[in-house]
mmCIF file of C-alpha atoms in Angstrom:
data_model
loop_
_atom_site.group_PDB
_atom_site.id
_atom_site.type_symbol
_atom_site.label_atom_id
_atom_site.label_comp_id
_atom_site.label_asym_id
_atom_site.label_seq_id
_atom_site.Cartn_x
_atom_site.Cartn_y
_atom_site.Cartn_z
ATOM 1 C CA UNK L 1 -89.379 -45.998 140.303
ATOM 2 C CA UNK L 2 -88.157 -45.184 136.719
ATOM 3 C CA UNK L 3 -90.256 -42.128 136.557
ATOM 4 C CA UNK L 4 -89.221 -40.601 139.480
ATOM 5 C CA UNK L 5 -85.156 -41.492 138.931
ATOM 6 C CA UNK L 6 -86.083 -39.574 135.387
ATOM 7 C CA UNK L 7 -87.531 -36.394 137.172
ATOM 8 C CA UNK L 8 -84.759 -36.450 139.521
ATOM 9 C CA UNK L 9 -82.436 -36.548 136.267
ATOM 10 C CA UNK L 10 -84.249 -33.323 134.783
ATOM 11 C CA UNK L 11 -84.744 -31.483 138.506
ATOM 12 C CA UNK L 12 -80.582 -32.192 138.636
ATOM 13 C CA UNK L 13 -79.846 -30.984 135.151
ATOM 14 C CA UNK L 14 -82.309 -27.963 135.396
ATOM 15 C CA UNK L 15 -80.772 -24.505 136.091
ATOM 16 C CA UNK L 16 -79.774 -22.921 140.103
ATOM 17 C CA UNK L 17 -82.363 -19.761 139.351
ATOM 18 C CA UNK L 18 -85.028 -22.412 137.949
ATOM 19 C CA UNK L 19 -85.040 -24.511 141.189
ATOM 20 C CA UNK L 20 -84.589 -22.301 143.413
ATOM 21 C CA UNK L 21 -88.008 -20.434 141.876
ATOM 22 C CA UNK L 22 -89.799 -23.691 142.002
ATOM 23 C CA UNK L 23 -88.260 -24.109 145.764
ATOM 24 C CA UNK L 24 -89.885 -20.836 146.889
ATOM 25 C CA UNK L 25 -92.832 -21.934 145.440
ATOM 26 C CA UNK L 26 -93.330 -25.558 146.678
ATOM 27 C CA UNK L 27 -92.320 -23.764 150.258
ATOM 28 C CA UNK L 28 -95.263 -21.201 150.194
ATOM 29 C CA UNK L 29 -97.255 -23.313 149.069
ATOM 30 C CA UNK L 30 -97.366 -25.748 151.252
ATOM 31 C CA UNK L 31 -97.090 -22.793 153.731
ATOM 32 C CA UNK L 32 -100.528 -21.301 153.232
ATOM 33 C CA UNK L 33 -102.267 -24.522 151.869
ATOM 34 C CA UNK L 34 -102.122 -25.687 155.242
ATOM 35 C CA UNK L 35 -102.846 -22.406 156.569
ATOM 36 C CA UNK L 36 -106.277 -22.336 155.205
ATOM 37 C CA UNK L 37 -107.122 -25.586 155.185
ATOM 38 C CA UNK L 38 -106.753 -26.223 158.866
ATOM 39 C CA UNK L 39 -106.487 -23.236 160.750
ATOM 40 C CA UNK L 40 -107.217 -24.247 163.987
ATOM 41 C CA UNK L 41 -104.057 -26.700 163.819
ATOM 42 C CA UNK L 42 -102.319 -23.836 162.041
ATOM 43 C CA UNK L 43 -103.247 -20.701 163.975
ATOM 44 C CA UNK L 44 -100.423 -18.769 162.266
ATOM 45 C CA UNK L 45 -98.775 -18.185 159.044
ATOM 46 C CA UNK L 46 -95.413 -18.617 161.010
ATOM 47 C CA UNK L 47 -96.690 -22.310 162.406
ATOM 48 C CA UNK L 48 -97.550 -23.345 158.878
ATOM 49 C CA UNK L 49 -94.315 -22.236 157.492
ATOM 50 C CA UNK L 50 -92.487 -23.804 159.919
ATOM 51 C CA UNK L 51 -94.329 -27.209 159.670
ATOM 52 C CA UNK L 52 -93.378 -26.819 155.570
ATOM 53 C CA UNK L 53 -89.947 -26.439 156.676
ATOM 54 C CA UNK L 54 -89.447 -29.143 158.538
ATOM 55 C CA UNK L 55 -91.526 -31.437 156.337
ATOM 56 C CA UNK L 56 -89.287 -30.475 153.695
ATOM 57 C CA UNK L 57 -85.712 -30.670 155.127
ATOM 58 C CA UNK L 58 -86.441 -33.396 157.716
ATOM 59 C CA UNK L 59 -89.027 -36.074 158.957
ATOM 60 C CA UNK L 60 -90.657 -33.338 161.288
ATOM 61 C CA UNK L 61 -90.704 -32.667 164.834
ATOM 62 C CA UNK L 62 -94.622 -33.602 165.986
ATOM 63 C CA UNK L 63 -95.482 -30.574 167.275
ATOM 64 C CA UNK L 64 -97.433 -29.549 163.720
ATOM 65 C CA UNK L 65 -99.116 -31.902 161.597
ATOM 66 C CA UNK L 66 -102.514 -31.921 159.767
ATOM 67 C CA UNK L 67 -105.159 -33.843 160.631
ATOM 68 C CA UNK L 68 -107.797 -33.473 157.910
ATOM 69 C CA UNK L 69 -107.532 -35.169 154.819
ATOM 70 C CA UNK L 70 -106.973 -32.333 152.613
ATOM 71 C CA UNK L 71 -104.286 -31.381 154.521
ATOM 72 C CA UNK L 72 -102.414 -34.806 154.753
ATOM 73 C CA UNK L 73 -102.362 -34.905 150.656
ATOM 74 C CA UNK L 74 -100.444 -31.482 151.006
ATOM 75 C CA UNK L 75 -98.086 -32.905 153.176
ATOM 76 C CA UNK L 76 -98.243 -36.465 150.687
ATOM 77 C CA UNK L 77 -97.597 -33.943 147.649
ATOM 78 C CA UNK L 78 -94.441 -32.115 149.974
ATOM 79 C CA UNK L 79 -93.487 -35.627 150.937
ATOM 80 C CA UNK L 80 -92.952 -36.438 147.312
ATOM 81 C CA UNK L 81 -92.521 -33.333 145.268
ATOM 82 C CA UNK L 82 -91.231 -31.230 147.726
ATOM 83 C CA UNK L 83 -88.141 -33.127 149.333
ATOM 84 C CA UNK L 84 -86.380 -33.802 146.449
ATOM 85 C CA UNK L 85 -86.630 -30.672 144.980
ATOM 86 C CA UNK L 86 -85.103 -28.908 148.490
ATOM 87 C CA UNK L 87 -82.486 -32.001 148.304
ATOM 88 C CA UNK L 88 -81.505 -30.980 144.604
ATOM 89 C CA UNK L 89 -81.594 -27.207 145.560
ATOM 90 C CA UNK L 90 -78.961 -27.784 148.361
ATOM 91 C CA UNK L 91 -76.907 -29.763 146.546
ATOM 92 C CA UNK L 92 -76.958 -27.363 144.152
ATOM 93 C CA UNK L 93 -75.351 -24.546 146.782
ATOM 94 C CA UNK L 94 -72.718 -26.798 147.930
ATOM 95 C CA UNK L 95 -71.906 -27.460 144.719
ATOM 96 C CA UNK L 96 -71.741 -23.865 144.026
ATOM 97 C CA UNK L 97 -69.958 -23.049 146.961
ATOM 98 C CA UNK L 98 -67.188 -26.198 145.883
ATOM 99 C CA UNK L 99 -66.302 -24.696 142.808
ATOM 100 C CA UNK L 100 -66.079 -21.070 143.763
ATOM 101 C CA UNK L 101 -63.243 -22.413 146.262
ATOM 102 C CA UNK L 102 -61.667 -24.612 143.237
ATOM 103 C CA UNK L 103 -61.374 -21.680 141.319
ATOM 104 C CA UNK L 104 -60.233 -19.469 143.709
ATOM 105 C CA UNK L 105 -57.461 -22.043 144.569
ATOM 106 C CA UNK L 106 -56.529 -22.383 141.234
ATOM 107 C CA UNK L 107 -56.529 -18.382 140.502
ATOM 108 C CA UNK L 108 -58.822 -18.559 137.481
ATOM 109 C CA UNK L 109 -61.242 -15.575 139.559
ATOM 110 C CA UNK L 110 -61.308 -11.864 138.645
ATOM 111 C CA UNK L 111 -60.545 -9.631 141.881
ATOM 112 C CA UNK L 112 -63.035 -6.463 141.756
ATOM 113 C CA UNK L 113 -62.415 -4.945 144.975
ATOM 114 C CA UNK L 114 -59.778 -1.962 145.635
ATOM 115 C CA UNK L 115 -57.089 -0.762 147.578
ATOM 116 C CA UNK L 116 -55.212 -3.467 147.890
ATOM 117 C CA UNK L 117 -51.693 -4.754 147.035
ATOM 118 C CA UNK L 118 -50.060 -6.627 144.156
ATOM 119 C CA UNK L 119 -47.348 -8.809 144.451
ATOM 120 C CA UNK L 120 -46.018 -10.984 141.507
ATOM 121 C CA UNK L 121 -44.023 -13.203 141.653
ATOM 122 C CA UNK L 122 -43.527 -16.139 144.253
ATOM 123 C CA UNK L 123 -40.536 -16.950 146.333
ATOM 124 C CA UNK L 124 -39.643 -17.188 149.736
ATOM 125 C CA UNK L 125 -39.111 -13.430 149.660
ATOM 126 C CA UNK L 126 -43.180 -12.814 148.485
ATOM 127 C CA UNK L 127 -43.912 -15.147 151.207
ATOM 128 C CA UNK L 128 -42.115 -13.249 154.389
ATOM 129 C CA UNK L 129 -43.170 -10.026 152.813
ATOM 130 C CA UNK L 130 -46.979 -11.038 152.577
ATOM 131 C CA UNK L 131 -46.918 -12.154 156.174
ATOM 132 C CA UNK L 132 -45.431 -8.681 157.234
ATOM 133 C CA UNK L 133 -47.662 -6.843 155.466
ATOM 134 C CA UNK L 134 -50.396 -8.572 157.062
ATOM 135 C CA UNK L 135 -48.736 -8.381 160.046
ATOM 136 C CA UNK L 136 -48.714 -5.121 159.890
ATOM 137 C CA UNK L 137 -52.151 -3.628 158.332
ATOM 138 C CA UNK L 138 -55.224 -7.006 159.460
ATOM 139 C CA UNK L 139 -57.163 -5.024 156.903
ATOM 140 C CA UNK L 140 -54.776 -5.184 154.024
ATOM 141 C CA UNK L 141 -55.858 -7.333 150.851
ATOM 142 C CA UNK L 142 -53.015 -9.105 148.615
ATOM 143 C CA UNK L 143 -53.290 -10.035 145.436
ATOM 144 C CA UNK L 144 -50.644 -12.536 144.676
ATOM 145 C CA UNK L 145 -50.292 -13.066 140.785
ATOM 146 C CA UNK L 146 -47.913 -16.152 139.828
ATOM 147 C CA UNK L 147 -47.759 -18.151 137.038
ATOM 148 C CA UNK L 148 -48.872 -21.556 139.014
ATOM 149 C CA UNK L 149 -51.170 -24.610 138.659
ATOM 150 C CA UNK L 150 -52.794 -23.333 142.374
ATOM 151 C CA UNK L 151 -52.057 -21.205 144.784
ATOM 152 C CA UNK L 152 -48.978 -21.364 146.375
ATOM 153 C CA UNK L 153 -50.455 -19.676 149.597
ATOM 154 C CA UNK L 154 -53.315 -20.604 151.482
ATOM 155 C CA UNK L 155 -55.023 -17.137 153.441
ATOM 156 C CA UNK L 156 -58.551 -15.423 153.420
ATOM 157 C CA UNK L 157 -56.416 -12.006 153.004
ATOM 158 C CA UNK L 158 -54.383 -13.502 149.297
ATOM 159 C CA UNK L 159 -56.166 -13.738 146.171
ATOM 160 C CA UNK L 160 -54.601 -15.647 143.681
ATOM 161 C CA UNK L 161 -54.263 -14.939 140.053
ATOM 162 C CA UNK L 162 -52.668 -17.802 137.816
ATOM 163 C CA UNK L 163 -51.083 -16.595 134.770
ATOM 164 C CA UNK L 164 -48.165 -14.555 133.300
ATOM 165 C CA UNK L 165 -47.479 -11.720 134.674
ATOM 166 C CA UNK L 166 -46.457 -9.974 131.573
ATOM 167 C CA UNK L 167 -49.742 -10.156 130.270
ATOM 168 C CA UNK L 168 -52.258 -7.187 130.398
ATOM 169 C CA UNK L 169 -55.217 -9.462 130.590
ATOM 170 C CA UNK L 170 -53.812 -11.267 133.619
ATOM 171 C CA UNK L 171 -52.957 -7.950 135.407
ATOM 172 C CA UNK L 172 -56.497 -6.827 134.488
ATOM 173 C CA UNK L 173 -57.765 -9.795 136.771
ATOM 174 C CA UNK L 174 -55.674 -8.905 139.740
ATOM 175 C CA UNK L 175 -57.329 -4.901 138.949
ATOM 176 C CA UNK L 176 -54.138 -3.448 139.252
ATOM 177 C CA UNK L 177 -55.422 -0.168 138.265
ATOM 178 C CA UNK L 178 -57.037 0.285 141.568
ATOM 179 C CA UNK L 179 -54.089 -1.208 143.645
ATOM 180 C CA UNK L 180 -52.653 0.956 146.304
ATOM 181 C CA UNK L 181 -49.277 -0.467 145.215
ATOM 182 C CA UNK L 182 -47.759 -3.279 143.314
ATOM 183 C CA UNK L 183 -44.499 -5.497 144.257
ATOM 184 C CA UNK L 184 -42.494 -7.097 141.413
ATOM 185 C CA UNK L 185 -40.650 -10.036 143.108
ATOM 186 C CA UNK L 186 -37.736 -11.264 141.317
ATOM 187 C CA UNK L 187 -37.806 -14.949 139.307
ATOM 188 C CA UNK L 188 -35.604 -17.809 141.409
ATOM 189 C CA UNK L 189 -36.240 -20.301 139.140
ATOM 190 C CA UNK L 190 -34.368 -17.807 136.540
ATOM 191 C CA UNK L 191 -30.404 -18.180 137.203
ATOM 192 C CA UNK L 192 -28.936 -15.857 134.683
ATOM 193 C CA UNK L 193 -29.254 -12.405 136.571
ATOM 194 C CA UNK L 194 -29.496 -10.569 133.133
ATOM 195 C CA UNK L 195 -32.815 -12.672 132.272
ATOM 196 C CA UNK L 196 -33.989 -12.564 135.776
ATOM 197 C CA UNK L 197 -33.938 -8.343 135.620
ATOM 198 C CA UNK L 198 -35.512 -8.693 131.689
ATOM 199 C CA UNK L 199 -38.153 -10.503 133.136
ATOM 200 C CA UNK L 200 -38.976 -8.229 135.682
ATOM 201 C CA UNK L 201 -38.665 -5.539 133.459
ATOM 202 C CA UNK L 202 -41.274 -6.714 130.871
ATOM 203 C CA UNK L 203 -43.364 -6.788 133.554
ATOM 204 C CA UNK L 204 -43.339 -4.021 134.816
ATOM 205 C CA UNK L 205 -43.645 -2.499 131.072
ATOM 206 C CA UNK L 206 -47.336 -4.064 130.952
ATOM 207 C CA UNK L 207 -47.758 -2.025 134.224
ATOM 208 C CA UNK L 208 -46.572 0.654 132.715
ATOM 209 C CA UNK L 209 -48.763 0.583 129.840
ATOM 210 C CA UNK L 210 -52.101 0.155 132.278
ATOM 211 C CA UNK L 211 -50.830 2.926 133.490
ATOM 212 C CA UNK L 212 -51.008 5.479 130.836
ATOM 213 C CA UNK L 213 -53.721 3.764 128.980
ATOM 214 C CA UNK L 214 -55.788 3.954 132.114
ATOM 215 C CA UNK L 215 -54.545 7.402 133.055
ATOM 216 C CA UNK L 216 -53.662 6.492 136.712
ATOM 217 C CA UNK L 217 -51.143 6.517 139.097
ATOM 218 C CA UNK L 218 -49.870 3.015 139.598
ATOM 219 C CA UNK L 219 -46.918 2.875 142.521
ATOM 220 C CA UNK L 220 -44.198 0.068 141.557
ATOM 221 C CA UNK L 221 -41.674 -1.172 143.538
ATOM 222 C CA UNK L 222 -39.297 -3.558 141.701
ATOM 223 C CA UNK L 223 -36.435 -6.261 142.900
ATOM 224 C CA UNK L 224 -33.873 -6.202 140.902
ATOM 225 C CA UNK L 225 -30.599 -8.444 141.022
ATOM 226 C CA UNK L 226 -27.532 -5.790 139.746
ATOM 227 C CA UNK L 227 -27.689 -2.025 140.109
ATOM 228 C CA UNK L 228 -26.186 -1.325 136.549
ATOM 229 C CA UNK L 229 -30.214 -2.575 135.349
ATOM 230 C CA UNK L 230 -31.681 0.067 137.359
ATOM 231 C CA UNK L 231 -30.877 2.712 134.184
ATOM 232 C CA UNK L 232 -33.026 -0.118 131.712
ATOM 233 C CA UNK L 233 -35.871 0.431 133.618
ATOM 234 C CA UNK L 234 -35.889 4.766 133.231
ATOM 235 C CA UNK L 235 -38.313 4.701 130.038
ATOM 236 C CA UNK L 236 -41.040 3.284 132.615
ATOM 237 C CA UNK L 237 -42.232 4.488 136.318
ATOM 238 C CA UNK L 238 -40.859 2.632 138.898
ATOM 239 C CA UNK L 239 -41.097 4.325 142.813
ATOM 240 C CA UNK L 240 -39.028 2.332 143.993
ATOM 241 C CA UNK L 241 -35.771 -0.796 143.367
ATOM 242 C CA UNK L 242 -35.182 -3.075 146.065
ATOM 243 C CA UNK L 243 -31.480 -4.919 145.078
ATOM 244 C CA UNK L 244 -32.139 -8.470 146.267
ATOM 245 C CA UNK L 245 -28.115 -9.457 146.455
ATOM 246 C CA UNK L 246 -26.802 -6.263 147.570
ATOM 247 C CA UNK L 247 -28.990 -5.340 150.363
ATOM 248 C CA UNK L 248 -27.547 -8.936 152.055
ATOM 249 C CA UNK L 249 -24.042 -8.035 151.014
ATOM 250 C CA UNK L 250 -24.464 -4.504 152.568
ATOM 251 C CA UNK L 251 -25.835 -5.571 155.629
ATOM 252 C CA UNK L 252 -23.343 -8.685 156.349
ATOM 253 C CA UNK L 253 -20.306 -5.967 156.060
ATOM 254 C CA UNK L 254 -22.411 -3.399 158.346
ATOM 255 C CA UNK L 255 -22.149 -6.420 160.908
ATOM 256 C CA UNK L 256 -18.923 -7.274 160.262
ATOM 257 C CA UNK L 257 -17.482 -3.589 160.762
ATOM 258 C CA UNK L 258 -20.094 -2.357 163.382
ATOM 259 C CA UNK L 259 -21.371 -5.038 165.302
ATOM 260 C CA UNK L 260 -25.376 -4.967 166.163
ATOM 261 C CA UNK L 261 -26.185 -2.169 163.540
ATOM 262 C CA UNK L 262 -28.042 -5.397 161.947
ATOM 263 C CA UNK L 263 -30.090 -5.818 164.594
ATOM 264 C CA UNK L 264 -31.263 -2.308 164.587
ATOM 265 C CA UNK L 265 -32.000 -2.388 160.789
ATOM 266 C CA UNK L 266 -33.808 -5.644 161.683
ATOM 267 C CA UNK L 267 -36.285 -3.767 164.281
ATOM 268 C CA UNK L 268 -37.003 -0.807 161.709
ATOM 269 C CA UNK L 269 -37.898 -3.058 159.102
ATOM 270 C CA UNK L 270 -40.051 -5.688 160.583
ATOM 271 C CA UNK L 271 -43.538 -4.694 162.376
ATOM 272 C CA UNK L 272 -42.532 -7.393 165.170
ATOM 273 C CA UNK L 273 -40.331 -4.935 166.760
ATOM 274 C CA UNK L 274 -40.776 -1.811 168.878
ATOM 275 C CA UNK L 275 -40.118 1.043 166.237
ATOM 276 C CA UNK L 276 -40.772 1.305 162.425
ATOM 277 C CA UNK L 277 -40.256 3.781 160.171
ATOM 278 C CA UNK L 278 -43.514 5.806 158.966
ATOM 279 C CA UNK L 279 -43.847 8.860 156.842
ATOM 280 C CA UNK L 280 -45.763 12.039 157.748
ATOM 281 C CA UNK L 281 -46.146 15.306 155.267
ATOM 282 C CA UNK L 282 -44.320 18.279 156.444
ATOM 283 C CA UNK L 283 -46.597 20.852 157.537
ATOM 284 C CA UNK L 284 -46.787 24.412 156.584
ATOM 285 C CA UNK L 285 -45.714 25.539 159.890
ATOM 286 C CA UNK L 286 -42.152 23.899 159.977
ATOM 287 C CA UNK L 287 -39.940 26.312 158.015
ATOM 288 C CA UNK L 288 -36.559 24.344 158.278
ATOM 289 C CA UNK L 289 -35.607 20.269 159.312
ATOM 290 C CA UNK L 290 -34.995 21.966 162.952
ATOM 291 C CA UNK L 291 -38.418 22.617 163.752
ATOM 292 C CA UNK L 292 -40.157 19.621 162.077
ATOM 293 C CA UNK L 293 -37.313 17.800 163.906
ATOM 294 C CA UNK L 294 -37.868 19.385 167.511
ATOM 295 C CA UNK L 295 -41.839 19.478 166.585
ATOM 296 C CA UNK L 296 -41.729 15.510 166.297
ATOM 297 C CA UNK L 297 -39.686 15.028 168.883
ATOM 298 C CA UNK L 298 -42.047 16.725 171.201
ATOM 299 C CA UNK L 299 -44.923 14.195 169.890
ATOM 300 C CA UNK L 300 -42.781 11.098 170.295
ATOM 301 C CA UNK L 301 -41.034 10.812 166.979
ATOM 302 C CA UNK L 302 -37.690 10.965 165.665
ATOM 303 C CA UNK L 303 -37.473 12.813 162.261
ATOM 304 C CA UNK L 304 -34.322 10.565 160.291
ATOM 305 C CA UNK L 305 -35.088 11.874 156.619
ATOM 306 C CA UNK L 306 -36.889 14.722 154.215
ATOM 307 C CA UNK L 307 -38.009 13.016 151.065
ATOM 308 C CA UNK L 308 -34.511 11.052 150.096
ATOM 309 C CA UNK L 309 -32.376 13.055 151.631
ATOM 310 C CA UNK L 310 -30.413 11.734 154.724
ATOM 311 C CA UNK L 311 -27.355 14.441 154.504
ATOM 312 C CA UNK L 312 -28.896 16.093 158.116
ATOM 313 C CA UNK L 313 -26.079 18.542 158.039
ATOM 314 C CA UNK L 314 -27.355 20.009 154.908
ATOM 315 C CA UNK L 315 -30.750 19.274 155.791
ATOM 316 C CA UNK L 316 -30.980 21.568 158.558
ATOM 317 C CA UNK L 317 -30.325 24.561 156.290
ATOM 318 C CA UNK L 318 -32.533 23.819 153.538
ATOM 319 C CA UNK L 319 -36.297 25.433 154.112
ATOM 320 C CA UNK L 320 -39.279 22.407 153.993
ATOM 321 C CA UNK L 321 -42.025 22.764 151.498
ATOM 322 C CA UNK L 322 -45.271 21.821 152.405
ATOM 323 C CA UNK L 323 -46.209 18.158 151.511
ATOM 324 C CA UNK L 324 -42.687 17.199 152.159
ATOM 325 C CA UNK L 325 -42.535 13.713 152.626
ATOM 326 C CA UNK L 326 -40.701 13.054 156.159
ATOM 327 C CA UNK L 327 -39.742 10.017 157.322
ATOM 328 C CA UNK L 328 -39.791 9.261 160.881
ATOM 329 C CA UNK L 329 -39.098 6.356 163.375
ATOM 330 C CA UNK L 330 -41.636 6.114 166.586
ATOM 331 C CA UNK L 331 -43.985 3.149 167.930
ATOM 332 C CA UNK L 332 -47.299 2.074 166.996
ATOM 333 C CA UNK L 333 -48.947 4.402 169.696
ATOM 334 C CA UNK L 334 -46.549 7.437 168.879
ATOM 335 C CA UNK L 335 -47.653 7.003 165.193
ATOM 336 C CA UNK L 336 -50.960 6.740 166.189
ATOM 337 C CA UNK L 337 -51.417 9.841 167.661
ATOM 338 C CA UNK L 338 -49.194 11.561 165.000
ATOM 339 C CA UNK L 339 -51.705 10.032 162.234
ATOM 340 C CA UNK L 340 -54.681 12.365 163.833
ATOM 341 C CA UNK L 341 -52.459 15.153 164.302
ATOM 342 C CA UNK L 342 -50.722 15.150 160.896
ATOM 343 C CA UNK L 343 -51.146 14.147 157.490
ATOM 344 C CA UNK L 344 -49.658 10.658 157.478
ATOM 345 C CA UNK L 345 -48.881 8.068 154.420
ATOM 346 C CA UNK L 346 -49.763 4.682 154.302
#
């Protein structure tokens, strides 16, 4: 009994590529011992394997066994050899299989894959905007990077990175480099607004710096708490700011002097609605706003914007250049059809 709790000691301390190389062996082994040794009980190479198999991983069905005598001591050395090797070799995958979902949880894996977005930071904000985005796009991947013990989320589409934000070698994990965008969530655990917007802004510095050393394009889009920041952040690329504080303020007086204009914002910016707002290029075609505008509006679409520009009056004079970015609002179908017809932006 010692001897074999000793080899079960060394098969359990041995390494995942040794036993599964002895598995394979022990398996085809016993596979075409059999075989050959009793053919007529074995008339196939597939009956043989699947006697092994079921010798191994079970106490066998009946329908195969060996009758000579040199094929029972195969099945006496797969009885005693064979079993516990099979035993240690699953153990050994669920083991496997445990951790990977231990370190996932606790954000210690690298993410290789790309396309996908960023988003650091975690608040209740992250959260609603994950689910929309996912809401939105089933195929989308997050990467959610957040300077937590585990993951704050739980979902098959979020990856989580654990670490500060502000540190290259963390971003590296989350392979920001090939993101199709990054996020950069405000701190709410930060109170003082000034610290809050320095935080944000050292992050996205180490962005910035992946950026050029990495020669790519990386698209940012920053929350900030006070507008006056916004001019701290022109040394670095940032697409886009997103004023947490304001854009509530805005909206509440929108309500209060033209009631319901807050629900309409709320359809155009959530996916759970109707219409949403999606961008097209301009083609070379359309000369002025009018005829991209009566174009669209033929497909299904209404045209509310060229690039940043919302002044329509002025709009309609100015000539379009081709790769204008225009911004339309129309429903899933409508953009649909517009996304084979035109060159569309995701």
């Amino acid at each position: 009994m010692h001897i074999f709790m000793k080899l079960w000691k060394q098969l359990s301390e041995m390494d995942f590529r040794v036993i599964a190389i002895l598995s394979a062996f022990i398996i085809l082994f016993g596979t075409f011992s059999v075989y050959y040794i009793e053919p007529e009980t074995f008339p196939t190479l597939f009956d043989s394997f699947w006697w092994t198999m079921t010798t191994l991983t079970t106490v066998g069905y009946g329908d195969f066994f060996p009758v000579t005598v040199a094929g029972r001591l195969v099945g006496i050395f797969l009885f005693i050899f064979g079993i516990g090797l099979i035993g240690v070799l699953i153990g050994k995958i669920v083991e496997a299989a445990s951790t990977y979902q231990r370190l996932k949880k606790e954000g210690r894996l690298v993410y290789k894959k790309s396309g996908h977005y960023v988003y650091i930071g975690w608040s209740k904000k992250t959260e609603q905007a994950i689910k929309e985005v996912l809401y939105h796009n089933n195929g989308a991947e997050i990467v959610l990077v957040e300077d937590a013990p585990e993951a704050p989320m739980i979902d098959e589409k979020v990856h989580f990175i654990s670490g500060d934000p502000s540190e290259e070698r963390i971003l590296h994990k989350a392979n920001i480099t090939e993101a199709k965008r990054v996020a950069i969530f405000s701190d709410p655990d930060i109170e003082d607004t000034v610290l809050r917007d320095g935080k944000s802004l050292l992050i996205a510095s180490a962005v910035e710096a992946l950026s050029v050393e990495h020669q790519v394009d990386i698209q940012t889009v920053v929350e900030i708490c006070e507008e006056r920041h916004i001019s701290k952040f022109n040394h670095i690329r940032v697409d886009d700011f997103i004023l947490s504080d304001d854009s509530v303020s805005l909206l509440m007086a929108k309500a209060t002097l033209q009631p319901g204009t807050t629900t309409i914002f709320r359809q155009l910016l959530s996916k759970r609605f109707g219409n949403n707002i999606y961008v097209i290029k301009s083609k070379s075609a359309w000369k002025t706003y009018r005829d991209a505008s009566q174009k669209l509006l033929d497909d299904g679409a209404v045209l509310i914007a060229v690039n940043d520009d919302m002044d329509f009056q002025d709009a309609i004079r100015k000539p379009l250049k081709e790769g204008d970015n225009l911004y339309v609002i129309c429903d899933d179908k409508t953009y649909k059809r517009l996304n084979v017809l035109y060159d569309t932006v995701e």
